CSV table of C-alpha atoms in Angstrom, one decimal:
chain,number,residue,atom,x,y,z
A,198,MET,CA,21.6,28.9,-29.9
A,199,SER,CA,24.5,26.7,-28.6
A,200,CYS,CA,25.7,23.7,-30.6
A,201,GLY,CA,24.9,20.3,-29.2
A,202,PRO,CA,27.4,17.4,-29.2
A,203,ARG,CA,25.9,15.9,-32.3
A,204,ARG,CA,26.3,19.1,-34.3
A,205,LEU,CA,29.9,19.6,-33.2
A,206,ALA,CA,30.7,16.0,-34.2
A,207,ILE,CA,29.1,16.4,-37.6
A,208,GLY,CA,30.8,19.8,-38.2
A,209,PHE,CA,34.1,18.3,-37.3
A,210,PHE,CA,33.5,15.3,-39.6
A,211,PHE,CA,32.5,17.7,-42.5
A,212,ALA,CA,35.6,19.8,-42.0
A,213,SER,CA,37.8,16.7,-42.0
A,214,ILE,CA,36.3,15.6,-45.3
A,215,MET,CA,36.9,19.0,-46.9
A,216,THR,CA,40.5,19.1,-45.7
A,217,PHE,CA,41.1,15.6,-47.2
A,218,PHE,CA,39.6,16.7,-50.5
A,219,ILE,CA,41.7,19.9,-50.6
A,220,THR,CA,44.9,17.9,-49.8
A,221,ILE,CA,44.2,15.6,-52.7
A,222,VAL,CA,43.6,18.4,-55.2
A,223,ASN,CA,46.8,20.2,-54.0
A,224,PHE,CA,48.8,17.0,-54.2
A,225,ASN,CA,47.7,16.5,-57.8
A,226,SER,CA,48.5,20.1,-58.7
A,227,TRP,CA,52.1,20.1,-57.5
A,228,CYS,CA,53.1,16.5,-58.4
A,229,PRO,CA,55.4,16.7,-61.4
A,230,GLU,CA,54.3,14.7,-64.4
A,231,ASN,CA,57.7,12.9,-64.8
A,232,ASP,CA,58.3,12.5,-61.1
A,233,GLN,CA,58.9,8.9,-60.0
A,234,LEU,CA,56.3,9.5,-57.2
A,235,GLN,CA,53.6,10.2,-59.7
A,236,LEU,CA,50.5,8.4,-58.8
A,237,GLN,CA,49.6,5.4,-60.9
A,238,ASP,CA,46.3,5.1,-62.6
A,239,LYS,CA,45.3,2.4,-60.2
A,240,GLU,CA,45.9,4.6,-57.2
A,241,LEU,CA,44.1,7.6,-58.8
A,242,ASN,CA,41.1,5.4,-59.4
A,243,LEU,CA,41.2,4.3,-55.8
A,244,TYR,CA,41.2,7.9,-54.6
A,245,LYS,CA,38.4,8.7,-56.9
A,246,GLY,CA,36.4,5.8,-55.4
A,247,ARG,CA,37.1,7.1,-51.9
A,248,LEU,CA,36.0,10.7,-52.9
A,249,LYS,CA,32.8,9.3,-54.2
A,250,VAL,CA,32.1,7.7,-50.9
A,251,LEU,CA,33.0,10.8,-49.0
A,252,ASN,CA,30.7,12.9,-51.2
A,253,SER,CA,27.9,10.6,-50.4
A,254,GLU,CA,28.6,11.0,-46.7
A,255,ILE,CA,28.7,14.7,-47.1
A,256,ILE,CA,25.2,14.7,-48.6
A,257,SER,CA,24.0,12.5,-45.8
A,258,CYS,CA,25.5,14.9,-43.2
A,259,ARG,CA,23.8,17.8,-44.8
A,260,LYS,CA,20.5,16.1,-44.5
A,261,ILE,CA,21.1,15.3,-40.8
A,262,LEU,CA,22.1,19.0,-40.2
A,263,LYS,CA,18.9,20.2,-41.9
A,264,LYS,CA,16.8,17.8,-39.9
A,265,LEU,CA,18.4,19.0,-36.6
A,266,SER,CA,17.9,22.6,-37.6
A,267,GLU,CA,14.2,22.0,-38.3
A,268,ASP,CA,13.8,20.0,-35.0
A,269,SER,CA,15.4,22.8,-33.0
A,270,ASN,CA,13.0,25.4,-34.5
A,271,ASN,CA,10.0,23.3,-33.8
A,272,TYR,CA,11.0,22.3,-30.2
A,273,PRO,CA,8.8,24.0,-27.6
A,274,VAL,CA,11.4,25.9,-25.7
A,275,ASN,CA,10.4,27.3,-22.3
A,276,GLN,CA,10.4,31.1,-22.8
A,277,MET,CA,11.7,31.7,-19.3
A,278,ASN,CA,15.0,30.2,-20.2
A,279,LEU,CA,15.5,32.6,-23.0
A,280,ASP,CA,14.8,35.9,-21.2
A,281,SER,CA,17.8,38.2,-21.4
A,282,ASN,CA,16.9,39.6,-18.0
A,283,TYR,CA,17.1,36.3,-16.3
A,284,THR,CA,19.5,37.3,-13.5
A,285,HIS,CA,17.3,40.4,-12.7
A,286,PHE,CA,14.1,38.5,-11.9
A,287,SER,CA,12.9,38.6,-8.4
A,288,THR,CA,14.3,35.8,-6.2
A,289,ILE,CA,12.0,33.4,-4.4
A,290,TYR,CA,13.2,32.8,-0.9
A,291,ALA,CA,11.4,29.6,0.3
A,292,ILE,CA,11.5,29.0,4.1
A,293,THR,CA,11.1,25.3,4.9
A,294,PRO,CA,11.1,23.7,8.4
A,295,THR,CA,12.1,20.1,8.5
A,296,HIS,CA,12.6,17.5,11.2
A,297,THR,CA,14.2,14.1,11.6
A,298,ARG,CA,11.9,11.2,10.7
A,299,PRO,CA,12.1,8.1,8.5
A,300,GLU,CA,10.4,9.9,5.6
A,301,GLN,CA,12.5,13.1,5.8
A,302,LYS,CA,15.1,12.3,3.1
A,303,ALA,CA,12.4,10.9,0.7
A,304,ASP,CA,10.3,14.1,1.1
A,305,LEU,CA,13.3,16.4,0.6
A,306,THR,CA,14.5,14.5,-2.4
A,307,ARG,CA,11.1,14.6,-4.1
A,308,LEU,CA,10.8,18.3,-3.4
A,309,SER,CA,14.3,19.1,-4.6
A,310,TYR,CA,13.8,17.5,-8.0
A,311,ALA,CA,10.9,20.0,-8.6
A,312,LEU,CA,12.9,23.0,-7.3
A,313,ARG,CA,15.7,22.4,-9.7
A,314,PHE,CA,13.4,23.7,-12.5
A,315,VAL,CA,12.7,27.0,-10.6
A,316,ARG,CA,14.8,30.0,-11.7
A,317,ASN,CA,16.3,32.4,-9.2
A,318,PHE,CA,15.4,30.3,-6.2
A,319,HIS,CA,17.0,30.3,-2.7
A,320,TRP,CA,16.0,27.5,-0.4
A,321,ILE,CA,16.3,28.3,3.4
A,322,LEU,CA,16.0,24.9,5.0
A,323,ILE,CA,15.8,24.9,8.8
A,324,GLU,CA,16.1,21.8,10.9
A,325,ASP,CA,14.3,21.2,14.1
A,326,SER,CA,17.4,20.2,16.0
A,327,GLU,CA,20.2,21.5,18.2
A,328,GLU,CA,22.7,21.1,15.3
A,329,LYS,CA,22.5,20.6,11.6
A,330,THR,CA,22.4,16.8,10.8
A,331,GLU,CA,24.8,15.0,8.5
A,332,LEU,CA,21.9,13.6,6.5
A,333,VAL,CA,20.6,17.0,5.6
A,334,MET,CA,24.0,18.5,5.0
A,335,LYS,CA,24.9,15.7,2.6
A,336,PHE,CA,21.5,15.9,0.9
A,337,LEU,CA,21.8,19.7,0.3
A,338,SER,CA,25.4,19.4,-1.0
A,339,LYS,CA,24.2,17.2,-3.8
A,340,SER,CA,21.0,19.0,-4.5
A,341,HIS,CA,22.3,21.4,-7.1
A,342,LEU,CA,20.3,24.2,-5.4
A,343,ASN,CA,21.1,27.6,-4.0
A,344,TYR,CA,20.5,27.1,-0.3
A,345,THR,CA,21.0,28.2,3.3
A,346,HIS,CA,21.0,25.5,6.0
A,347,LEU,CA,20.1,26.4,9.6
A,348,SER,CA,18.9,24.7,12.7
A,349,ILE,CA,17.0,25.5,15.9
A,350,PRO,CA,15.2,23.1,18.2
A,351,THR,CA,11.5,23.4,19.2
A,352,PRO,CA,11.1,23.5,23.0
A,353,GLU,CA,10.3,20.1,24.4
A,354,GLU,CA,6.8,21.2,25.7
A,355,TYR,CA,5.8,22.2,22.2
A,356,LYS,CA,7.1,19.1,20.4
A,357,MET,CA,4.6,16.7,18.9
A,358,LYS,CA,4.3,13.2,20.3
A,359,SER,CA,4.1,10.3,17.9
A,360,ARG,CA,0.4,9.8,18.5
A,361,ASP,CA,-0.6,13.5,18.5
A,362,PRO,CA,-2.9,14.7,15.8
A,363,ASN,CA,-1.1,17.1,13.5
A,364,TRP,CA,-3.3,20.1,14.5
A,365,LEU,CA,-2.6,19.7,18.3
A,366,LYS,CA,0.4,22.0,18.6
A,367,PRO,CA,1.9,24.7,16.4
A,368,ARG,CA,4.7,23.3,14.2
A,369,GLY,CA,7.7,24.9,12.5
A,370,VAL,CA,7.3,28.2,14.4
A,371,LEU,CA,10.8,28.8,15.6
A,372,GLN,CA,12.2,27.4,12.3
A,373,ARG,CA,10.2,29.8,10.2
A,374,ASN,CA,11.2,32.6,12.5
A,375,LEU,CA,14.9,31.7,12.1
A,376,GLY,CA,14.4,31.8,8.4
A,377,LEU,CA,12.8,35.3,8.6
A,378,ASN,CA,15.7,36.4,10.8
A,379,TRP,CA,18.2,35.2,8.3
A,380,ILE,CA,16.5,37.2,5.5
A,381,ARG,CA,16.4,40.4,7.6
A,382,GLN,CA,20.0,40.0,8.6
A,383,ASN,CA,21.5,39.0,5.3
A,384,LEU,CA,19.5,40.8,2.7
A,385,LYS,CA,19.2,44.5,2.1
A,386,PRO,CA,16.0,46.4,1.2
A,387,ASP,CA,17.8,48.6,-1.3
A,388,GLU,CA,19.6,45.8,-3.1
A,389,HIS,CA,17.4,42.7,-3.0
A,390,ARG,CA,14.1,42.1,-4.7
A,391,GLY,CA,12.1,39.0,-4.1
A,392,VAL,CA,9.3,37.0,-2.6
A,393,VAL,CA,9.1,35.0,0.6
A,394,TYR,CA,7.2,31.7,0.5
A,395,PHE,CA,6.6,29.4,3.5
A,396,MET,CA,7.0,26.0,1.9
A,397,ASP,CA,6.5,22.8,3.8
A,398,ASP,CA,8.7,19.8,2.9
A,399,ASP,CA,6.0,17.2,2.4
A,400,ASN,CA,3.6,19.2,0.2
A,401,THR,CA,3.5,18.8,-3.6
A,402,TYR,CA,4.1,21.8,-5.9
A,403,ASP,CA,3.6,22.4,-9.6
A,404,ILE,CA,6.6,24.6,-10.6
A,405,GLU,CA,4.1,27.0,-12.2
A,406,ILE,CA,3.2,28.3,-8.8
A,407,PHE,CA,6.7,29.7,-8.4
A,408,GLU,CA,6.3,31.8,-11.6
A,409,GLU,CA,2.8,32.8,-10.4
A,410,MET,CA,4.2,34.3,-7.2
A,411,ARG,CA,7.3,35.9,-8.6
A,412,ASN,CA,5.7,39.2,-9.4
A,413,THR,CA,3.9,39.6,-6.1
A,414,LYS,CA,3.5,43.2,-5.2
A,415,LYS,CA,2.4,42.7,-1.6
A,416,VAL,CA,0.8,39.3,-0.9
A,417,SER,CA,-0.4,36.9,-3.5
A,418,VAL,CA,-2.8,34.0,-2.8
A,419,TRP,CA,-4.1,30.9,-4.5
A,420,PRO,CA,-6.0,27.6,-3.7
A,421,VAL,CA,-4.5,24.6,-1.9
A,422,ALA,CA,-5.9,21.2,-2.6
A,423,LEU,CA,-6.4,18.2,-0.1
A,424,VAL,CA,-6.6,20.4,3.0
A,425,GLY,CA,-9.3,21.1,5.6
A,426,ASP,CA,-11.0,17.8,4.9
A,427,LEU,CA,-12.0,19.3,1.6
A,428,ARG,CA,-10.9,18.7,-2.0
A,429,TYR,CA,-9.4,22.2,-1.8
A,430,GLU,CA,-9.6,25.4,0.2
A,431,SER,CA,-9.5,28.7,-1.7
A,432,PRO,CA,-9.9,32.5,-1.5
A,433,VAL,CA,-13.2,33.6,-3.0
A,434,VAL,CA,-12.6,36.0,-5.8
A,435,VAL,CA,-15.1,38.4,-7.2
A,436,ARG,CA,-14.2,40.8,-10.1
A,437,GLY,CA,-10.6,40.1,-9.6
A,438,LYS,CA,-10.6,40.8,-5.8
A,439,VAL,CA,-10.6,38.5,-2.8
A,440,ASN,CA,-13.7,39.0,-0.7
A,441,GLY,CA,-13.9,35.8,1.4
A,442,TRP,CA,-12.8,32.2,1.9
A,443,PHE,CA,-14.0,28.8,0.7
A,444,THR,CA,-13.4,26.7,3.7
A,445,PHE,CA,-15.5,24.7,6.1
A,446,TRP,CA,-13.6,25.3,9.4
A,447,LYS,CA,-13.9,28.9,10.8
A,448,PRO,CA,-14.3,30.9,7.5
A,449,GLU,CA,-14.5,34.0,9.7
A,450,ARG,CA,-10.8,33.9,10.3
A,451,PRO,CA,-9.0,37.0,8.9
A,452,PHE,CA,-7.0,34.9,6.5
A,453,ALA,CA,-8.6,31.5,6.4
A,454,MET,CA,-6.1,29.7,4.2
A,455,ASP,CA,-3.2,27.2,4.4
A,456,MET,CA,0.4,28.2,4.9
A,457,ALA,CA,1.2,27.0,1.3
A,458,GLY,CA,-1.5,29.3,-0.1
A,459,PHE,CA,0.3,32.7,-0.1
A,460,ALA,CA,3.6,34.5,-0.7
A,461,VAL,CA,4.8,37.8,0.6
A,462,ASN,CA,6.9,40.5,-1.2
A,463,LEU,CA,10.3,40.9,0.5
A,464,ASP,CA,9.6,44.6,1.0
A,465,VAL,CA,6.7,43.7,3.3
A,466,ILE,CA,9.0,41.6,5.4
A,467,PHE,CA,11.6,44.4,5.7
A,468,SER,CA,8.9,47.0,6.5
A,469,ASN,CA,7.5,45.0,9.4
A,470,PRO,CA,10.6,43.9,11.4
A,471,ASP,CA,8.5,42.9,14.4
A,472,ALA,CA,6.3,40.4,12.5
A,473,TRP,CA,7.0,36.8,13.7
A,474,PHE,CA,5.2,33.5,14.0
A,475,SER,CA,4.1,32.7,17.6
A,476,LEU,CA,4.0,29.5,19.7
A,477,GLN,CA,1.0,31.0,21.5
A,478,VAL,CA,-1.4,31.4,18.5
A,479,GLN,CA,-4.6,29.3,18.8
A,480,ARG,CA,-5.1,26.4,16.4
A,481,GLY,CA,-5.6,27.4,12.8
A,482,TYR,CA,-4.8,31.1,13.2
A,483,GLN,CA,-1.0,31.0,12.5
A,484,GLU,CA,-1.5,32.3,8.9
A,485,SER,CA,-3.9,35.0,10.1
A,486,SER,CA,-1.5,36.0,12.8
A,487,ILE,CA,1.6,36.4,10.6
A,488,LEU,CA,-0.3,38.3,7.8
A,489,THR,CA,-2.0,40.6,10.3
A,490,SER,CA,1.4,41.4,12.0
A,491,LEU,CA,2.7,42.2,8.5
A,492,GLY,CA,0.0,44.8,8.1
A,493,VAL,CA,-1.8,43.0,5.4
A,494,LYS,CA,-5.5,43.8,4.6
A,495,MET,CA,-8.0,41.8,2.5
A,496,GLN,CA,-7.8,44.4,-0.2
A,497,ASP,CA,-4.0,43.9,-0.5
A,498,LEU,CA,-4.4,40.3,-1.6
A,499,GLU,CA,-3.5,39.4,-5.2
A,500,PRO,CA,-5.3,36.3,-6.5
A,501,LYS,CA,-3.1,34.1,-8.7
A,502,ALA,CA,-3.7,30.8,-10.5
A,503,GLN,CA,-6.3,32.1,-12.9
A,504,ASN,CA,-8.2,34.0,-10.2
A,505,CYS,CA,-7.9,31.1,-7.8
A,506,THR,CA,-9.5,28.6,-10.1
A,507,LYS,CA,-6.5,26.5,-10.7
A,508,ILE,CA,-4.8,24.0,-8.3
A,509,LEU,CA,-1.0,24.3,-8.3
A,510,VAL,CA,-0.3,23.2,-4.7
A,511,TRP,CA,-1.4,20.0,-2.8
A,512,HIS,CA,-1.2,19.6,1.0
A,513,THR,CA,-0.2,16.0,0.6
A,514,ARG,CA,1.4,15.2,4.0
A,515,THR,CA,3.4,12.0,3.8
A,516,GLU,CA,1.9,9.1,5.8
A,517,LYS,CA,3.9,8.0,8.8
A,518,THR,CA,5.8,4.8,8.1
A,519,LYS,CA,5.0,1.8,10.2
A,520,LEU,CA,8.2,0.2,11.5
A,521,LYS,CA,6.7,-2.4,13.9
A,522,ASN,CA,8.5,-5.3,12.1
A,523,GLU,CA,11.9,-3.8,13.1
A,524,GLU,CA,11.4,-5.1,16.6
A,525,LEU,CA,9.9,-8.4,15.4
A,526,MET,CA,13.0,-8.9,13.2
A,527,ARG,CA,15.3,-8.5,16.2
A,528,ARG,CA,13.2,-10.9,18.3
A,529,SER,CA,12.7,-13.5,15.6
A,530,TYR,CA,16.0,-13.4,13.7
A,531,GLY,CA,18.4,-11.7,16.1
A,532,ARG,CA,19.0,-8.7,13.9
A,533,GLY,CA,17.1,-5.7,12.5
A,534,SER,CA,17.9,-3.1,9.9
A,535,ASN,CA,21.4,-1.6,9.7
A,536,LEU,CA,20.9,1.7,11.5
A,537,ASN,CA,23.9,3.1,9.7
A,538,MET,CA,22.2,2.8,6.3
A,539,GLU,CA,20.8,6.2,5.5
A,540,ILE,CA,17.3,6.1,4.2
C-alpha cells in the first residue's frame, strides 16, 4: 500500500525528532567536563523540558499512525483496483455517436465523469459533422479518458428535423459504422481482446454494467429502463438462457431490445467484416439487423445483470432545451446571449 501525504509528513516529523534526540545525546557524550562550552544547568534543564514535549508529541504521532493503519484496513477498497492482472483485462471499446446541439457538452460531461471509473476503457466518439468540432476536441483533451475522436456527416436526407419524432429516421448509423471501421483497421485479432459496446451519449450508465460486459464470450445482454414507453424492456431469461423479450412493441423481432442493452466480443466483430449498420433498416430493427449480420443466434446470448433482473442502464434521453427567449431578448433588449460562450 502506498503512503499517503499525511503518513509521509508524520514519518518525516518522527525522523526529525529522533535526529534531534540523538544529536543531544552525542553532544553530551563528547562535550568535555572542563570545557568552557559546557552547558550550564539552566540550559540542560531547558533541553530536558524540550525533550519532554517532544516525547509527548512522539506518543501522539504513534497514536495517529495506529489510527490511520486501522482505518486503511477497514476501508472498503474496490477489489478491481488491486488486481495484479489489471492491464491484461479485456478492453471495452465504446462507440458513441454525437451531434452538435445545445445539450451536447452537458451530456458528454455527465457521461465522462462516470467513464473515469471504468478500467481498461477506450472511448470512440464520432461526431455527425464534416469536421471534428473545437468544442468536442477541447472536451476530450480534458476528459482524462483514453479516446479516439472521429467525424462523418449524416446525409442531409437522413438528418432529423427539429420537430421530427426520434423514431422517424435511423440515427447514428454512419457514425457507428465509422467506429466499427476504426476497430477493424486499428486492432488485430491476434493481439487485442475486448468488447464492443454501442453507447449513446445521453443515456445513464451504472459503472457496474461495464464490469458485467467485460467477460462477454460472444454477445451479452441485460435490461434497459425507461424505454419503449415501459418502465423497462428486457430479455426473458429461463434457466439461465434467453428465450424471448419483454417488450410491448413488436416482440417478434429477432432481437427486440435497445442499442444500450447488449455488448459484442471483439472476435465476433473481426469474424464478420461485412457486418454494418444500415440506413435502409425499418424502424426498430437496427439492433436485430446488426446482430443478425454478425451471425448471432438466440442461444448465443449471455444474460447479465443477475439474469436480467437488475437495471444498470437507463435510456434517459435529454430533453430538448427551449431557447425561444433568445429571440425575445434581442427584440426587447437589443442583445441576446454571447454566442462565443461555450455551453
